[in-house]
mmCIF file with all atom_site columns, C-alpha atoms in Angstrom:
data_model
loop_
_atom_site.group_PDB
_atom_site.id
_atom_site.type_symbol
_atom_site.label_atom_id
_atom_site.label_alt_id
_atom_site.label_comp_id
_atom_site.label_asym_id
_atom_site.label_entity_id
_atom_site.label_seq_id
_atom_site.pdbx_PDB_ins_code
_atom_site.Cartn_x
_atom_site.Cartn_y
_atom_site.Cartn_z
_atom_site.occupancy
_atom_site.B_iso_or_equiv
_atom_site.pdbx_formal_charge
_atom_site.auth_seq_id
_atom_site.auth_comp_id
_atom_site.auth_asym_id
_atom_site.auth_atom_id
_atom_site.pdbx_PDB_model_num
ATOM 1   C CA . MET V 1 1   ? 41.715 137.409 149.867 1.00 50.00 ? 297 MET V CA 1
ATOM 2   C CA . ILE V 1 2   ? 44.486 136.210 147.569 1.00 54.00 ? 298 ILE V CA 1
ATOM 3   C CA . SER V 1 3   ? 44.701 138.060 144.281 1.00 51.00 ? 299 SER V CA 1
ATOM 4   C CA . ARG V 1 4   ? 45.222 136.424 140.924 1.00 53.00 ? 300 ARG V CA 1
ATOM 5   C CA . ARG V 1 5   ? 48.502 138.265 140.688 1.00 52.00 ? 301 ARG V CA 1
ATOM 6   C CA . SER V 1 6   ? 49.734 136.692 143.949 1.00 45.00 ? 302 SER V CA 1
ATOM 7   C CA . VAL V 1 7   ? 48.752 133.232 142.771 1.00 40.00 ? 303 VAL V CA 1
ATOM 8   C CA . ALA V 1 8   ? 50.433 133.789 139.403 1.00 44.00 ? 304 ALA V CA 1
ATOM 9   C CA . LEU V 1 9   ? 53.594 135.068 141.082 1.00 42.00 ? 305 LEU V CA 1
ATOM 10  C CA . ALA V 1 10  ? 53.717 132.117 143.490 1.00 43.00 ? 306 ALA V CA 1
ATOM 11  C CA . PHE V 1 11  ? 53.205 129.666 140.640 1.00 42.00 ? 307 PHE V CA 1
ATOM 12  C CA . THR V 1 12  ? 55.910 131.320 138.540 1.00 43.00 ? 308 THR V CA 1
ATOM 13  C CA . LEU V 1 13  ? 58.389 131.247 141.402 1.00 40.00 ? 309 LEU V CA 1
ATOM 14  C CA . ALA V 1 14  ? 57.613 127.595 142.105 1.00 43.00 ? 310 ALA V CA 1
ATOM 15  C CA . VAL V 1 15  ? 58.108 126.657 138.469 1.00 41.00 ? 311 VAL V CA 1
ATOM 16  C CA . LEU V 1 16  ? 61.308 128.656 138.072 1.00 43.00 ? 312 LEU V CA 1
ATOM 17  C CA . SER V 1 17  ? 62.965 127.787 141.354 1.00 42.00 ? 313 SER V CA 1
ATOM 18  C CA . GLY V 1 18  ? 61.691 124.311 142.151 1.00 42.00 ? 314 GLY V CA 1
ATOM 19  C CA . PRO V 1 19  ? 62.980 122.268 139.240 1.00 44.00 ? 315 PRO V CA 1
ATOM 20  C CA . ALA V 1 20  ? 66.324 124.058 139.169 1.00 42.00 ? 316 ALA V CA 1
ATOM 21  C CA . TRP V 1 21  ? 67.618 121.973 142.070 1.00 39.00 ? 317 TRP V CA 1
ATOM 22  C CA . SER V 1 22  ? 66.557 118.718 140.477 1.00 46.00 ? 318 SER V CA 1
ATOM 23  C CA . VAL V 1 23  ? 67.812 119.843 137.083 1.00 54.00 ? 319 VAL V CA 1
ATOM 24  C CA . SER V 1 24  ? 71.255 120.702 138.431 1.00 65.00 ? 320 SER V CA 1
ATOM 25  C CA . GLY V 1 25  ? 71.499 117.456 140.394 1.00 74.00 ? 321 GLY V CA 1
ATOM 26  C CA . GLY V 1 26  ? 70.310 115.530 137.363 1.00 87.00 ? 322 GLY V CA 1
ATOM 27  C CA . ALA V 1 27  ? 72.862 117.284 135.199 1.00 83.00 ? 323 ALA V CA 1
ATOM 28  C CA . VAL V 1 28  ? 75.654 116.171 137.473 1.00 91.00 ? 324 VAL V CA 1
ATOM 29  C CA . LYS V 1 29  ? 74.466 112.571 137.226 1.00 92.00 ? 325 LYS V CA 1
ATOM 30  C CA . MET V 1 30  ? 73.898 112.803 133.480 1.00 93.00 ? 326 MET V CA 1
ATOM 31  C CA . PHE V 1 31  ? 77.246 114.318 132.497 1.00 94.00 ? 327 PHE V CA 1
ATOM 32  C CA . ASP V 1 32  ? 79.523 113.073 135.329 1.00 94.00 ? 328 ASP V CA 1
ATOM 33  C CA . THR V 1 33  ? 81.435 110.396 133.429 1.00 94.00 ? 329 THR V CA 1
ATOM 34  C CA . ASP V 1 34  ? 83.993 109.798 136.197 1.00 95.00 ? 330 ASP V CA 1
ATOM 35  C CA . ASN V 1 35  ? 81.243 109.521 138.865 1.00 94.00 ? 331 ASN V CA 1
ATOM 36  C CA . ASP V 1 36  ? 82.909 111.892 141.327 1.00 96.00 ? 332 ASP V CA 1
ATOM 37  C CA . GLY V 1 37  ? 79.744 113.913 141.984 1.00 95.00 ? 333 GLY V CA 1
ATOM 38  C CA . THR V 1 38  ? 80.983 117.003 140.121 1.00 96.00 ? 334 THR V CA 1
ATOM 39  C CA . LEU V 1 39  ? 81.462 118.167 136.546 1.00 97.00 ? 335 LEU V CA 1
ATOM 40  C CA . ASP V 1 40  ? 84.858 119.215 135.280 1.00 97.00 ? 336 ASP V CA 1
ATOM 41  C CA . LEU V 1 41  ? 85.489 121.191 132.113 1.00 98.00 ? 337 LEU V CA 1
ATOM 42  C CA . ALA V 1 42  ? 86.336 118.099 130.053 1.00 98.00 ? 338 ALA V CA 1
ATOM 43  C CA . GLU V 1 43  ? 83.019 116.446 130.969 1.00 97.00 ? 339 GLU V CA 1
ATOM 44  C CA . VAL V 1 44  ? 81.103 119.624 130.170 1.00 98.00 ? 340 VAL V CA 1
ATOM 45  C CA . LYS V 1 45  ? 82.857 120.094 126.832 1.00 98.00 ? 341 LYS V CA 1
ATOM 46  C CA . LYS V 1 46  ? 82.224 116.461 125.912 1.00 97.00 ? 342 LYS V CA 1
ATOM 47  C CA . ALA V 1 47  ? 78.500 116.917 126.594 1.00 97.00 ? 343 ALA V CA 1
ATOM 48  C CA . ALA V 1 48  ? 78.462 120.209 124.681 1.00 98.00 ? 344 ALA V CA 1
ATOM 49  C CA . ALA V 1 49  ? 80.208 118.665 121.668 1.00 98.00 ? 345 ALA V CA 1
ATOM 50  C CA . ALA V 1 50  ? 77.688 115.811 121.587 1.00 97.00 ? 346 ALA V CA 1
ATOM 51  C CA . LEU V 1 51  ? 74.818 118.289 121.724 1.00 97.00 ? 347 LEU V CA 1
ATOM 52  C CA . PHE V 1 52  ? 76.430 120.413 119.000 1.00 98.00 ? 348 PHE V CA 1
ATOM 53  C CA . ALA V 1 53  ? 76.393 117.383 116.695 1.00 97.00 ? 349 ALA V CA 1
ATOM 54  C CA . LYS V 1 54  ? 72.695 116.777 117.431 1.00 97.00 ? 350 LYS V CA 1
ATOM 55  C CA . LEU V 1 55  ? 71.805 120.436 116.854 1.00 97.00 ? 351 LEU V CA 1
ATOM 56  C CA . ASP V 1 56  ? 73.535 120.456 113.452 1.00 97.00 ? 352 ASP V CA 1
ATOM 57  C CA . PRO V 1 57  ? 71.079 118.476 111.299 1.00 93.00 ? 353 PRO V CA 1
ATOM 58  C CA . ASP V 1 58  ? 72.531 119.765 108.029 1.00 94.00 ? 354 ASP V CA 1
ATOM 59  C CA . HIS V 1 59  ? 76.021 118.664 109.162 1.00 95.00 ? 355 HIS V CA 1
ATOM 60  C CA . ASP V 1 60  ? 77.662 121.855 107.922 1.00 97.00 ? 356 ASP V CA 1
ATOM 61  C CA . GLY V 1 61  ? 79.765 122.156 111.085 1.00 97.00 ? 357 GLY V CA 1
ATOM 62  C CA . THR V 1 62  ? 78.064 125.316 112.271 1.00 97.00 ? 358 THR V CA 1
ATOM 63  C CA . LEU V 1 63  ? 75.024 126.315 114.298 1.00 97.00 ? 359 LEU V CA 1
ATOM 64  C CA . ASP V 1 64  ? 72.888 129.267 113.307 1.00 94.00 ? 360 ASP V CA 1
ATOM 65  C CA . VAL V 1 65  ? 70.334 131.046 115.475 1.00 93.00 ? 361 VAL V CA 1
ATOM 66  C CA . ARG V 1 66  ? 67.602 128.638 114.349 1.00 94.00 ? 362 ARG V CA 1
ATOM 67  C CA . GLU V 1 67  ? 69.665 125.550 115.181 1.00 95.00 ? 363 GLU V CA 1
ATOM 68  C CA . LEU V 1 68  ? 70.607 126.976 118.596 1.00 96.00 ? 364 LEU V CA 1
ATOM 69  C CA . HIS V 1 69  ? 66.914 126.929 119.604 1.00 94.00 ? 365 HIS V CA 1
ATOM 70  C CA . GLY V 1 70  ? 67.175 129.857 122.032 1.00 93.00 ? 366 GLY V CA 1
ATOM 71  C CA . ARG V 1 71  ? 70.254 128.616 123.876 1.00 96.00 ? 367 ARG V CA 1
ATOM 72  C CA . LEU V 1 72  ? 71.911 131.960 123.128 1.00 95.00 ? 368 LEU V CA 1
ATOM 73  C CA . THR V 1 73  ? 70.330 135.348 122.642 1.00 92.00 ? 369 THR V CA 1
ATOM 74  C CA . ALA V 1 74  ? 71.107 137.278 119.466 1.00 90.00 ? 370 ALA V CA 1
ATOM 75  C CA . LYS V 1 75  ? 73.483 139.464 121.483 1.00 94.00 ? 371 LYS V CA 1
ATOM 76  C CA . GLU V 1 76  ? 75.256 136.434 122.984 1.00 95.00 ? 372 GLU V CA 1
ATOM 77  C CA . LEU V 1 77  ? 75.539 134.839 119.542 1.00 96.00 ? 373 LEU V CA 1
ATOM 78  C CA . ALA V 1 78  ? 77.051 138.012 118.099 1.00 95.00 ? 374 ALA V CA 1
ATOM 79  C CA . ALA V 1 79  ? 79.576 138.192 120.956 1.00 96.00 ? 375 ALA V CA 1
ATOM 80  C CA . ALA V 1 80  ? 80.533 134.517 120.501 1.00 96.00 ? 376 ALA V CA 1
ATOM 81  C CA . ASP V 1 81  ? 80.893 134.829 116.727 1.00 97.00 ? 377 ASP V CA 1
ATOM 82  C CA . PRO V 1 82  ? 84.353 136.334 116.072 1.00 95.00 ? 378 PRO V CA 1
ATOM 83  C CA . ASP V 1 83  ? 84.091 136.088 112.284 1.00 95.00 ? 379 ASP V CA 1
ATOM 84  C CA . HIS V 1 84  ? 80.589 137.640 112.307 1.00 95.00 ? 380 HIS V CA 1
ATOM 85  C CA . ASP V 1 85  ? 79.126 135.093 109.914 1.00 96.00 ? 381 ASP V CA 1
ATOM 86  C CA . GLY V 1 86  ? 76.003 134.535 112.042 1.00 95.00 ? 382 GLY V CA 1
ATOM 87  C CA . THR V 1 87  ? 76.979 130.986 112.990 1.00 96.00 ? 383 THR V CA 1
ATOM 88  C CA . LEU V 1 88  ? 79.080 129.212 115.584 1.00 97.00 ? 384 LEU V CA 1
ATOM 89  C CA . THR V 1 89  ? 81.609 126.513 114.805 1.00 97.00 ? 385 THR V CA 1
ATOM 90  C CA . LEU V 1 90  ? 82.226 123.786 117.360 1.00 98.00 ? 386 LEU V CA 1
ATOM 91  C CA . ASP V 1 91  ? 85.290 125.642 118.650 1.00 97.00 ? 387 ASP V CA 1
ATOM 92  C CA . GLU V 1 92  ? 83.307 128.872 119.018 1.00 98.00 ? 388 GLU V CA 1
ATOM 93  C CA . TYR V 1 93  ? 80.495 127.017 120.799 1.00 98.00 ? 389 TYR V CA 1
ATOM 94  C CA . LEU V 1 94  ? 82.950 125.325 123.157 1.00 98.00 ? 390 LEU V CA 1
ATOM 95  C CA . ALA V 1 95  ? 84.546 128.705 123.915 1.00 98.00 ? 391 ALA V CA 1
ATOM 96  C CA . VAL V 1 96  ? 81.148 129.958 125.128 1.00 98.00 ? 392 VAL V CA 1
ATOM 97  C CA . VAL V 1 97  ? 80.729 126.764 127.162 1.00 98.00 ? 393 VAL V CA 1
ATOM 98  C CA . GLU V 1 98  ? 84.129 127.315 128.776 1.00 98.00 ? 394 GLU V CA 1
ATOM 99  C CA . GLN V 1 99  ? 83.318 130.947 129.594 1.00 98.00 ? 395 GLN V CA 1
ATOM 100 C CA . ARG V 1 100 ? 80.068 129.909 131.245 1.00 98.00 ? 396 ARG V CA 1
ATOM 101 C CA . PHE V 1 101 ? 81.782 127.061 133.088 1.00 98.00 ? 397 PHE V CA 1
ATOM 102 C CA . ASN V 1 102 ? 84.307 129.512 134.525 1.00 98.00 ? 398 ASN V CA 1
ATOM 103 C CA . ALA V 1 103 ? 81.548 131.944 135.490 1.00 98.00 ? 399 ALA V CA 1
ATOM 104 C CA . ALA V 1 104 ? 79.728 129.136 137.327 1.00 98.00 ? 400 ALA V CA 1
ATOM 105 C CA . ASN V 1 105 ? 82.906 128.137 139.184 1.00 98.00 ? 401 ASN V CA 1
ATOM 106 C CA . PRO V 1 106 ? 83.453 130.992 141.663 1.00 97.00 ? 402 PRO V CA 1
ATOM 107 C CA . ASP V 1 107 ? 85.762 128.951 143.907 1.00 97.00 ? 403 ASP V CA 1
ATOM 108 C CA . LYS V 1 108 ? 87.975 128.193 140.868 1.00 97.00 ? 404 LYS V CA 1
ATOM 109 C CA . ASP V 1 109 ? 88.424 124.561 141.902 1.00 98.00 ? 405 ASP V CA 1
ATOM 110 C CA . GLY V 1 110 ? 87.877 123.323 138.342 1.00 97.00 ? 406 GLY V CA 1
ATOM 111 C CA . THR V 1 111 ? 84.679 121.456 139.126 1.00 97.00 ? 407 THR V CA 1
ATOM 112 C CA . LEU V 1 112 ? 80.990 122.273 139.393 1.00 97.00 ? 408 LEU V CA 1
ATOM 113 C CA . ASP V 1 113 ? 78.671 120.694 141.935 1.00 96.00 ? 409 ASP V CA 1
ATOM 114 C CA . ALA V 1 114 ? 74.863 120.804 141.991 1.00 95.00 ? 410 ALA V CA 1
ATOM 115 C CA . LYS V 1 115 ? 74.874 124.010 144.045 1.00 95.00 ? 411 LYS V CA 1
ATOM 116 C CA . GLU V 1 116 ? 77.096 125.804 141.524 1.00 96.00 ? 412 GLU V CA 1
ATOM 117 C CA . LEU V 1 117 ? 74.976 124.516 138.648 1.00 96.00 ? 413 LEU V CA 1
ATOM 118 C CA . ASN V 1 118 ? 71.914 125.932 140.385 1.00 95.00 ? 414 ASN V CA 1
ATOM 119 C CA . SER V 1 119 ? 73.405 129.438 140.328 1.00 96.00 ? 415 SER V CA 1
ATOM 120 C CA . ARG V 1 120 ? 72.406 131.866 137.590 1.00 96.00 ? 416 ARG V CA 1
ATOM 121 C CA . ALA V 1 121 ? 75.718 131.213 135.812 1.00 97.00 ? 417 ALA V CA 1
ATOM 122 C CA . GLY V 1 122 ? 75.290 127.455 136.230 1.00 97.00 ? 418 GLY V CA 1
ATOM 123 C CA . ARG V 1 123 ? 71.807 127.487 134.737 1.00 96.00 ? 419 ARG V CA 1
ATOM 124 C CA . SER V 1 124 ? 73.170 129.565 131.858 1.00 96.00 ? 420 SER V CA 1
ATOM 125 C CA . LEU V 1 125 ? 75.767 126.860 131.257 1.00 97.00 ? 421 LEU V CA 1
ATOM 126 C CA . LEU V 1 126 ? 73.162 124.097 131.441 1.00 96.00 ? 422 LEU V CA 1
ATOM 127 C CA . ARG V 1 127 ? 71.174 125.756 128.634 1.00 95.00 ? 423 ARG V CA 1
ATOM 128 C CA . LEU V 1 128 ? 74.157 125.015 126.389 1.00 96.00 ? 424 LEU V CA 1
ATOM 129 C CA . LEU V 1 129 ? 74.210 121.333 127.358 1.00 95.00 ? 425 LEU V CA 1
ATOM 130 C CA . ARG V 1 130 ? 70.534 120.399 126.941 1.00 91.00 ? 426 ARG V CA 1
#
């Protein structure tokens, strides 16, 4: 007999692991402006800058924890906030994006493919782009 816990675990794993492949492949298509099948840092930063503008409804040039909508934890925000004002400027946000890009690029070839975006570091980067 299958327990409720087993069913819940199987469902959770399916939800968490299944869409990740399609999300990463979709991200490549969505942000790959030169259509080479990979994302380079310039493409990622361009997407991040566009999202930053959308997340900044008061147009004050910064994002606070509320505007970030869970893209960064409080600890990550504090680490990315060198002036400790509780907000991120575009440059500070892009610095986090670059750090996560580099973490998702273990072969250091300067590009990310769908497989790299599906890694833990890649999914962490994608949270900053969507």
